[in-house]
PDB file of C-alpha atoms in Angstrom:
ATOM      1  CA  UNK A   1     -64.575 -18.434-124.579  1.00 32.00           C
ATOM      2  CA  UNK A   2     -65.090 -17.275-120.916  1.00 36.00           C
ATOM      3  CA  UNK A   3     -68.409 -19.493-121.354  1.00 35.00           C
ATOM      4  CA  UNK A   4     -69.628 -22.610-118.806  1.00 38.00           C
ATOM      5  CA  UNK A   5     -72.088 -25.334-118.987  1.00 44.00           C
ATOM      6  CA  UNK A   6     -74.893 -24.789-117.055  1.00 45.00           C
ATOM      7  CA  UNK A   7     -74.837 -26.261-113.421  1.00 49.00           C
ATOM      8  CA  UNK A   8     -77.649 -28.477-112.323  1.00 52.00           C
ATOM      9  CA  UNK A   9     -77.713 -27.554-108.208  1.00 55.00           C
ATOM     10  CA  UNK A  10     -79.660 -30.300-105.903  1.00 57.00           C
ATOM     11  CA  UNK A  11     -81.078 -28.522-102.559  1.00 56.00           C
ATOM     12  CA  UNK A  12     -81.707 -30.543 -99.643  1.00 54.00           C
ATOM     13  CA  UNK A  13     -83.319 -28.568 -97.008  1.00 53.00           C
ATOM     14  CA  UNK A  14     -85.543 -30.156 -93.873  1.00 45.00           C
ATOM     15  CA  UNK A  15     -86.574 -33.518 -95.737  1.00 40.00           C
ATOM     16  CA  UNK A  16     -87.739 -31.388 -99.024  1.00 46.00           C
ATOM     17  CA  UNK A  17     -85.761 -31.623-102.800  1.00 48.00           C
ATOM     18  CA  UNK A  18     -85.510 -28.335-104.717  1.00 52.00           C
ATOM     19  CA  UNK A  19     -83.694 -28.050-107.932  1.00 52.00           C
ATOM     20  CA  UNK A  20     -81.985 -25.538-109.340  1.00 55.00           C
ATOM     21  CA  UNK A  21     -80.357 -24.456-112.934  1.00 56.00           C
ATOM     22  CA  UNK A  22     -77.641 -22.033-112.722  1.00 57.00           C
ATOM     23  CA  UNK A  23     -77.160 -20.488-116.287  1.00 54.00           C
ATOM     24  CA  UNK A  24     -74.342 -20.472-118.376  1.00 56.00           C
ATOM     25  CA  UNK A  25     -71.766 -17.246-117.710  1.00 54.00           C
ATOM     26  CA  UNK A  26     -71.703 -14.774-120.813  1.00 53.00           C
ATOM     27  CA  UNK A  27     -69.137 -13.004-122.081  1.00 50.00           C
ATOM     28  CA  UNK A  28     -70.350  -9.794-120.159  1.00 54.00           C
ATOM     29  CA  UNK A  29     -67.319  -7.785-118.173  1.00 64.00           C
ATOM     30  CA  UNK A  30     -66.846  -9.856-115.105  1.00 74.00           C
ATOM     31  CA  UNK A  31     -67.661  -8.280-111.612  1.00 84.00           C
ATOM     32  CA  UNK A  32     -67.728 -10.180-108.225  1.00 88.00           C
ATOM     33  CA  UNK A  33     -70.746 -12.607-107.802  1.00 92.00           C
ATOM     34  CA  UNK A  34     -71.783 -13.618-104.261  1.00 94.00           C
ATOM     35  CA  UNK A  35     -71.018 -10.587-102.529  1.00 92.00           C
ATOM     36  CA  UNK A  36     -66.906 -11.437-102.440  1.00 93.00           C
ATOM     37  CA  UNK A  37     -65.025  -8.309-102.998  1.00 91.00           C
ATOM     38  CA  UNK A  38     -62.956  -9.815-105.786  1.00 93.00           C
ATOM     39  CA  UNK A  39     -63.991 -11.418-109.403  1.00 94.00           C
ATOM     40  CA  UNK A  40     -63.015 -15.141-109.649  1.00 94.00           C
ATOM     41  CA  UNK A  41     -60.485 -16.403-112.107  1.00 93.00           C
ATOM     42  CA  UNK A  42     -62.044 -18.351-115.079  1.00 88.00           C
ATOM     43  CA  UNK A  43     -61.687 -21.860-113.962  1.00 87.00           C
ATOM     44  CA  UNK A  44     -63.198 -21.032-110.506  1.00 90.00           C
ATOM     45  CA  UNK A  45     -66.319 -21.075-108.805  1.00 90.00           C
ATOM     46  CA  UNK A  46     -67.648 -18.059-106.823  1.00 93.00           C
ATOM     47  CA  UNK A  47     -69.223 -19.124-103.754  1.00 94.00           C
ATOM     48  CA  UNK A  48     -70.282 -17.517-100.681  1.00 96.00           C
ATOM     49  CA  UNK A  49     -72.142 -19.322 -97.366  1.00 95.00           C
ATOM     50  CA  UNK A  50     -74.106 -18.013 -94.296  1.00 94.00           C
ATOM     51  CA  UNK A  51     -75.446 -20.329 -91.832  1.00 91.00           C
ATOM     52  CA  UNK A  52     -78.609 -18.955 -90.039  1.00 86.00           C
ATOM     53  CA  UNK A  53     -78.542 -17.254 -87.046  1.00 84.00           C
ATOM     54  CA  UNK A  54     -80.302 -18.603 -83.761  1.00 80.00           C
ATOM     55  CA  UNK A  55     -83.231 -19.927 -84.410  1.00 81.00           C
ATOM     56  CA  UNK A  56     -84.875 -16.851 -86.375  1.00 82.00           C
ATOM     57  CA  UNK A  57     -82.324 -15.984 -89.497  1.00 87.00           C
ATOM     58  CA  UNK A  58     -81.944 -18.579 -91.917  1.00 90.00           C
ATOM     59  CA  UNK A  59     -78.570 -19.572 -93.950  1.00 92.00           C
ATOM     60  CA  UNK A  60     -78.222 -18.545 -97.629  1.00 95.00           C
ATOM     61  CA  UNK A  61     -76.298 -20.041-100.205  1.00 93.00           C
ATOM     62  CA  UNK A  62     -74.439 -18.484-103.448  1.00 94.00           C
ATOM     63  CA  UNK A  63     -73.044 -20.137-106.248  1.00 92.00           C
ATOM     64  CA  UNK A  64     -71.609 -18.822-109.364  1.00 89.00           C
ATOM     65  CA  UNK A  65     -73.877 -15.801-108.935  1.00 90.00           C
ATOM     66  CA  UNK A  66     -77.076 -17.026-108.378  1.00 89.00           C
ATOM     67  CA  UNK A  67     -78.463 -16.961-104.665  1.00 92.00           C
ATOM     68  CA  UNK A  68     -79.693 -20.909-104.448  1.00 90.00           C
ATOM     69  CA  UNK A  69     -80.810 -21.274-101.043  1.00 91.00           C
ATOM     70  CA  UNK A  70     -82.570 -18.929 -98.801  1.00 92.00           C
ATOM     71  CA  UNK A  71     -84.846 -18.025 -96.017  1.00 89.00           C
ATOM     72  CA  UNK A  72     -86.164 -15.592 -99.176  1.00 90.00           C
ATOM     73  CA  UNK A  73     -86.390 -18.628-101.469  1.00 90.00           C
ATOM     74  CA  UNK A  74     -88.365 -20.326 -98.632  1.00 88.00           C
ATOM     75  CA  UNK A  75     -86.076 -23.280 -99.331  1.00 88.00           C
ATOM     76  CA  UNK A  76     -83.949 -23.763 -95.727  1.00 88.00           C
ATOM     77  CA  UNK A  77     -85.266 -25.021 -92.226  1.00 86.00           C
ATOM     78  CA  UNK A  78     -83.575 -26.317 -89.525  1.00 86.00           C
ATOM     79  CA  UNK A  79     -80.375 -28.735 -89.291  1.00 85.00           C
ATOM     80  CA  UNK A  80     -77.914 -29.298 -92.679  1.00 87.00           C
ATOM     81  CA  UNK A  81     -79.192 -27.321 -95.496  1.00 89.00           C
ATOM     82  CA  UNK A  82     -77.023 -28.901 -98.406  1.00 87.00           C
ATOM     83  CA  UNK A  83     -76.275 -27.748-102.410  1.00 87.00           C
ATOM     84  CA  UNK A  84     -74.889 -30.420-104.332  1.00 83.00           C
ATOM     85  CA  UNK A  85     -73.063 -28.795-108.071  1.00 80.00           C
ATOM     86  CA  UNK A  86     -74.222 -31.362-110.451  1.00 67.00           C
ATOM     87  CA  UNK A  87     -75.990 -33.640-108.023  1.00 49.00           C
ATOM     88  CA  UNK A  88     -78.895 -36.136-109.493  1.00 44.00           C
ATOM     89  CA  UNK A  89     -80.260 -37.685-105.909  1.00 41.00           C
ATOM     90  CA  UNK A  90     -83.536 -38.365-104.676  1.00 43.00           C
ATOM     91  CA  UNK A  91     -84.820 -39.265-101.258  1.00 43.00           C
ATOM     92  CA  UNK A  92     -84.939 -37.150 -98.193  1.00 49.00           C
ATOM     93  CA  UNK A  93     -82.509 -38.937 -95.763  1.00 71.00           C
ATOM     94  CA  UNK A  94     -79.275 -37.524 -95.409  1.00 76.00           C
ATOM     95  CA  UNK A  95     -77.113 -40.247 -95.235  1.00 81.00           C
ATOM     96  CA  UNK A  96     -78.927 -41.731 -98.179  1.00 81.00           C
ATOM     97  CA  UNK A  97     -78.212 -38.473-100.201  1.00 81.00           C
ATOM     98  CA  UNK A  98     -74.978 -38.383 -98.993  1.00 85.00           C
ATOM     99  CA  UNK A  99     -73.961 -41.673-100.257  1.00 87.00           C
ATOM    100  CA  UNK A 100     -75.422 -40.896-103.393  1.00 85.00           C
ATOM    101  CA  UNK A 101     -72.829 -37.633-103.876  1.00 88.00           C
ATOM    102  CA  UNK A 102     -70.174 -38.888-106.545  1.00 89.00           C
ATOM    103  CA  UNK A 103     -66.831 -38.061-106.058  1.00 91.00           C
ATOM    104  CA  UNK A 104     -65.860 -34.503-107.784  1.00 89.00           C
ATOM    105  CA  UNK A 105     -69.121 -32.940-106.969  1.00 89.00           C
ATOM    106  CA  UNK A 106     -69.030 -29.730-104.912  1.00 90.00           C
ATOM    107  CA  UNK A 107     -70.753 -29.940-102.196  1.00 92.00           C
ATOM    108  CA  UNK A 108     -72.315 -26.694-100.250  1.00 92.00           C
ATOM    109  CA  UNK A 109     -73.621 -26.894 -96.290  1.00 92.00           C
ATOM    110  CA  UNK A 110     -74.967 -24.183 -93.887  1.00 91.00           C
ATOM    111  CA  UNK A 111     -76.228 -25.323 -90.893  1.00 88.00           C
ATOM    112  CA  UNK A 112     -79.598 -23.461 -89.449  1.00 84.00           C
ATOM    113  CA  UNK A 113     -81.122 -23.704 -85.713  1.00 80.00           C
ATOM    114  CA  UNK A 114     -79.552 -27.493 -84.595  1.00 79.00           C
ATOM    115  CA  UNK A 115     -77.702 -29.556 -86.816  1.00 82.00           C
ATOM    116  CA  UNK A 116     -75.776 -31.837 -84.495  1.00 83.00           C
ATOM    117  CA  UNK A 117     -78.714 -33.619 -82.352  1.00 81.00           C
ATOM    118  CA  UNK A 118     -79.731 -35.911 -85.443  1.00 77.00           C
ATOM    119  CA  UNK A 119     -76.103 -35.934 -87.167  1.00 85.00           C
ATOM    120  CA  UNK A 120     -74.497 -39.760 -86.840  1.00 89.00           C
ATOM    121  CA  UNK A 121     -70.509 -40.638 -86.878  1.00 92.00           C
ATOM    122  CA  UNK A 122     -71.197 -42.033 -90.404  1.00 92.00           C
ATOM    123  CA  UNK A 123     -72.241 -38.837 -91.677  1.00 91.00           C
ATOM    124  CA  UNK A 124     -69.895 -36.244 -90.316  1.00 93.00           C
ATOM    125  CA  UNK A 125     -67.241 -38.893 -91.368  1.00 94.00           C
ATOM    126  CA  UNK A 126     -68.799 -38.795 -94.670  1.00 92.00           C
ATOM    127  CA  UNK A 127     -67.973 -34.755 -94.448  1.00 94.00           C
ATOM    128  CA  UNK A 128     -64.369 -35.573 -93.068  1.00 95.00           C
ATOM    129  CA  UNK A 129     -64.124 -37.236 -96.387  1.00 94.00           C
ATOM    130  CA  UNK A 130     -65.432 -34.258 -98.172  1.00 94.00           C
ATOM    131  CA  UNK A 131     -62.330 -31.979 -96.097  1.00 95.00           C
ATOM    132  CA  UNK A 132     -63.800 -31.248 -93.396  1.00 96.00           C
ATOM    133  CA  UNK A 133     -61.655 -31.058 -89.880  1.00 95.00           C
ATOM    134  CA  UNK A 134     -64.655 -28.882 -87.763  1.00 95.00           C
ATOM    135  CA  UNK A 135     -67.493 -31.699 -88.310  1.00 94.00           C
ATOM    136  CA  UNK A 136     -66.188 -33.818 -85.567  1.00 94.00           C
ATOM    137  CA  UNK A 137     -66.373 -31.037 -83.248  1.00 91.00           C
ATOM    138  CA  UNK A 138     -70.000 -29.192 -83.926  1.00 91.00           C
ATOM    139  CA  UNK A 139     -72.446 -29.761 -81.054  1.00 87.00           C
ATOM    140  CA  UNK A 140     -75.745 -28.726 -80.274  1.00 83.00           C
ATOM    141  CA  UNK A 141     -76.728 -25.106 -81.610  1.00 81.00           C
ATOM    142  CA  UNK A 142     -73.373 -24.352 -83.238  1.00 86.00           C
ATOM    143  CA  UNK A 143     -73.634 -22.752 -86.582  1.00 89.00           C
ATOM    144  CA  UNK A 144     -71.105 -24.507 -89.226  1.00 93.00           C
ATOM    145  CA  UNK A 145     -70.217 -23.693 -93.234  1.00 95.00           C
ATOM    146  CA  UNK A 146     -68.388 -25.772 -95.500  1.00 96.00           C
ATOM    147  CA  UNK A 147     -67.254 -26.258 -98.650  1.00 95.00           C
ATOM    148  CA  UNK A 148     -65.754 -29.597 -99.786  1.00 94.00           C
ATOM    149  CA  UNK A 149     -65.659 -31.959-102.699  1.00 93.00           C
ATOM    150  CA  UNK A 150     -66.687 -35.529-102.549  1.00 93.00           C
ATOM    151  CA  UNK A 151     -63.961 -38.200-102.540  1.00 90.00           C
ATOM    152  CA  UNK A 152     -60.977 -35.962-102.738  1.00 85.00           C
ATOM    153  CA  UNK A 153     -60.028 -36.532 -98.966  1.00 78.00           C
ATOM    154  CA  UNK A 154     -58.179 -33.114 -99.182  1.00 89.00           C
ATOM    155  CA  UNK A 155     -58.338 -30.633 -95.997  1.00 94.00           C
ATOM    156  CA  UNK A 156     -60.659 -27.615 -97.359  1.00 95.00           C
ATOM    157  CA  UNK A 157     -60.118 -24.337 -96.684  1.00 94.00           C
ATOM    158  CA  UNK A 158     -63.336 -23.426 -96.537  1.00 95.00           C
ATOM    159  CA  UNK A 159     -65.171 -24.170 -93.547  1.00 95.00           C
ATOM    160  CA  UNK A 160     -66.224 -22.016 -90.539  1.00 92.00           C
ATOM    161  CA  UNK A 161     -67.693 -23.008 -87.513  1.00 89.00           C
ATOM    162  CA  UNK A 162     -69.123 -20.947 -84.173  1.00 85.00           C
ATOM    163  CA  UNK A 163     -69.934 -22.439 -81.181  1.00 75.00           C
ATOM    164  CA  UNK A 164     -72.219 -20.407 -78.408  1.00 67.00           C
ATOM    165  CA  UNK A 165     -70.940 -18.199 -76.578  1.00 60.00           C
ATOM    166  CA  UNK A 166     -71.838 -18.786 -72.446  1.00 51.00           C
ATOM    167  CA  UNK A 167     -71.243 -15.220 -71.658  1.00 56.00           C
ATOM    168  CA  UNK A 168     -74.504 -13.256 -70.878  1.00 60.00           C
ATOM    169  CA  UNK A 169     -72.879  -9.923 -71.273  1.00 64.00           C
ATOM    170  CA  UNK A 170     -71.182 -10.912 -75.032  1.00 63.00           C
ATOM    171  CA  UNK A 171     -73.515 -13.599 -75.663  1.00 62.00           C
ATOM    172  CA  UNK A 172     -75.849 -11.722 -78.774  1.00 66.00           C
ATOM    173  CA  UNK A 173     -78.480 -14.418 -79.241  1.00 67.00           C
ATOM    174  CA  UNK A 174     -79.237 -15.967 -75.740  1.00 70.00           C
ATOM    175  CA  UNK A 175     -77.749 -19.242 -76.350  1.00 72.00           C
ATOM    176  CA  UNK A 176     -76.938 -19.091 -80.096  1.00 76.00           C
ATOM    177  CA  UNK A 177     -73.505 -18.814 -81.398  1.00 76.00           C
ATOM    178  CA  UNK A 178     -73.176 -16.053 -83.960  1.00 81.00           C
ATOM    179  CA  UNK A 179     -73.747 -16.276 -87.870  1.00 84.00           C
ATOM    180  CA  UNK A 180     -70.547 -18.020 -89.420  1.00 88.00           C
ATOM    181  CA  UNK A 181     -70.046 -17.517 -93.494  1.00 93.00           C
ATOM    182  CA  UNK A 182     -67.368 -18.644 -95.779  1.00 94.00           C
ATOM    183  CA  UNK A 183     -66.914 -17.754 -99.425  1.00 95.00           C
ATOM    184  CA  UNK A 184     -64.103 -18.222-102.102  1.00 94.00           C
ATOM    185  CA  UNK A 185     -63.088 -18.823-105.535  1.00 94.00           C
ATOM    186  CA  UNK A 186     -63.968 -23.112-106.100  1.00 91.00           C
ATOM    187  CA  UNK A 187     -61.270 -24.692-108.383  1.00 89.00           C
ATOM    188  CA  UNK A 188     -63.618 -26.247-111.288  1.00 84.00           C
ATOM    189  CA  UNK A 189     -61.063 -29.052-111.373  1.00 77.00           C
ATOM    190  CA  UNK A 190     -61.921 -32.252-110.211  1.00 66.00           C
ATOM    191  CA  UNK A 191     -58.842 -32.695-108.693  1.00 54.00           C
ATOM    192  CA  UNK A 192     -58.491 -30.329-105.916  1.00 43.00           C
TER     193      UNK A 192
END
């Protein structure tokens, strides 16, 4: 009781693969995982996102405990940095890897630096159909975190998104749009 498979995470991250096994959850007294102030309930997913910031901070990614992507890890760069739970893809494209998500995977983005110059209407629609309702919308330099699941088609509450500010006095980064994050309890159900 209280225990969970382990998750098999796929990382895409500037053209490069990386693989990750989350462990199985003991039966150790729970405490929040991913830096949220509160501990999940059983059938949930902790999860917390941070895109970068400019073009010198990168995003990080936490699932179920377990920092998976990082500027640490040395496994983000610039553009979508995506976590598929339970993903088996191959190839670096992203619309190829996207296609490849099945539906009821959880899927895990933090943009770093520019995601929107090389992003196509067929992919952010392939995020609309994931829940998201900012895709459409992100432009050049805007930071943007999001947490959908494939094929479900249901709005998601968690997404963020920060475009840059124009102000020189308020403006922090020169240009950049401050760091967005996101994080929550995931249903485990493949349904929602």
């Amino acid at each position: 009781q209280g225990c969970m498979e382990a998750q098999l995470i796929a990382l895409l991250s500037f053209s490069k693969m990386f693989w990750v096994q989350i462990p199985a959850q003991g039966t150790a007294k729970a405490a929040p995982k991913c830096r949220l102030s509160a501990v999940c309930p059983k059938d949930h997913f902790p999860f917390k996102i941070w895109s970068g910031a400019a073009n010198v901070v990168g995003p990080k990614i936490c699932f179920n405990g377990k920092n998976v992507m990082s500027h640490i890890l040395n496994n983000v760069g610039p553009g979508l940095n995506i976590v598929v739970v339970n993903g088996q893809l191959d190839g670096p494209d992203i619309l190829t890897y996207l296609e490849k998500i099945k539906p009821g995977m959880i899927v895990l983005v933090a943009s770093f630096d520019d995601a929107a110059t090389k992003m196509t209407d067929e992919i952010r629609q392939m995020f609309v159909d994931m829940g998201s309702t900012l895709i459409r919308s992100v432009k050049h330099r805007d930071n943007w975190v999001f947490a959908g699941r494939a094929g479900i088609k249901i709005k998601s509450i968690f997404e963020q998104a920060k475009h840059p500010e124009n102000d020189e006095i308020t403006n922090v980064f020169d240009g950049w749009p401050e760091m967005v994050q996101v994080g929550g309890c995931f249903p485990m159900t493949k349904s929602v």
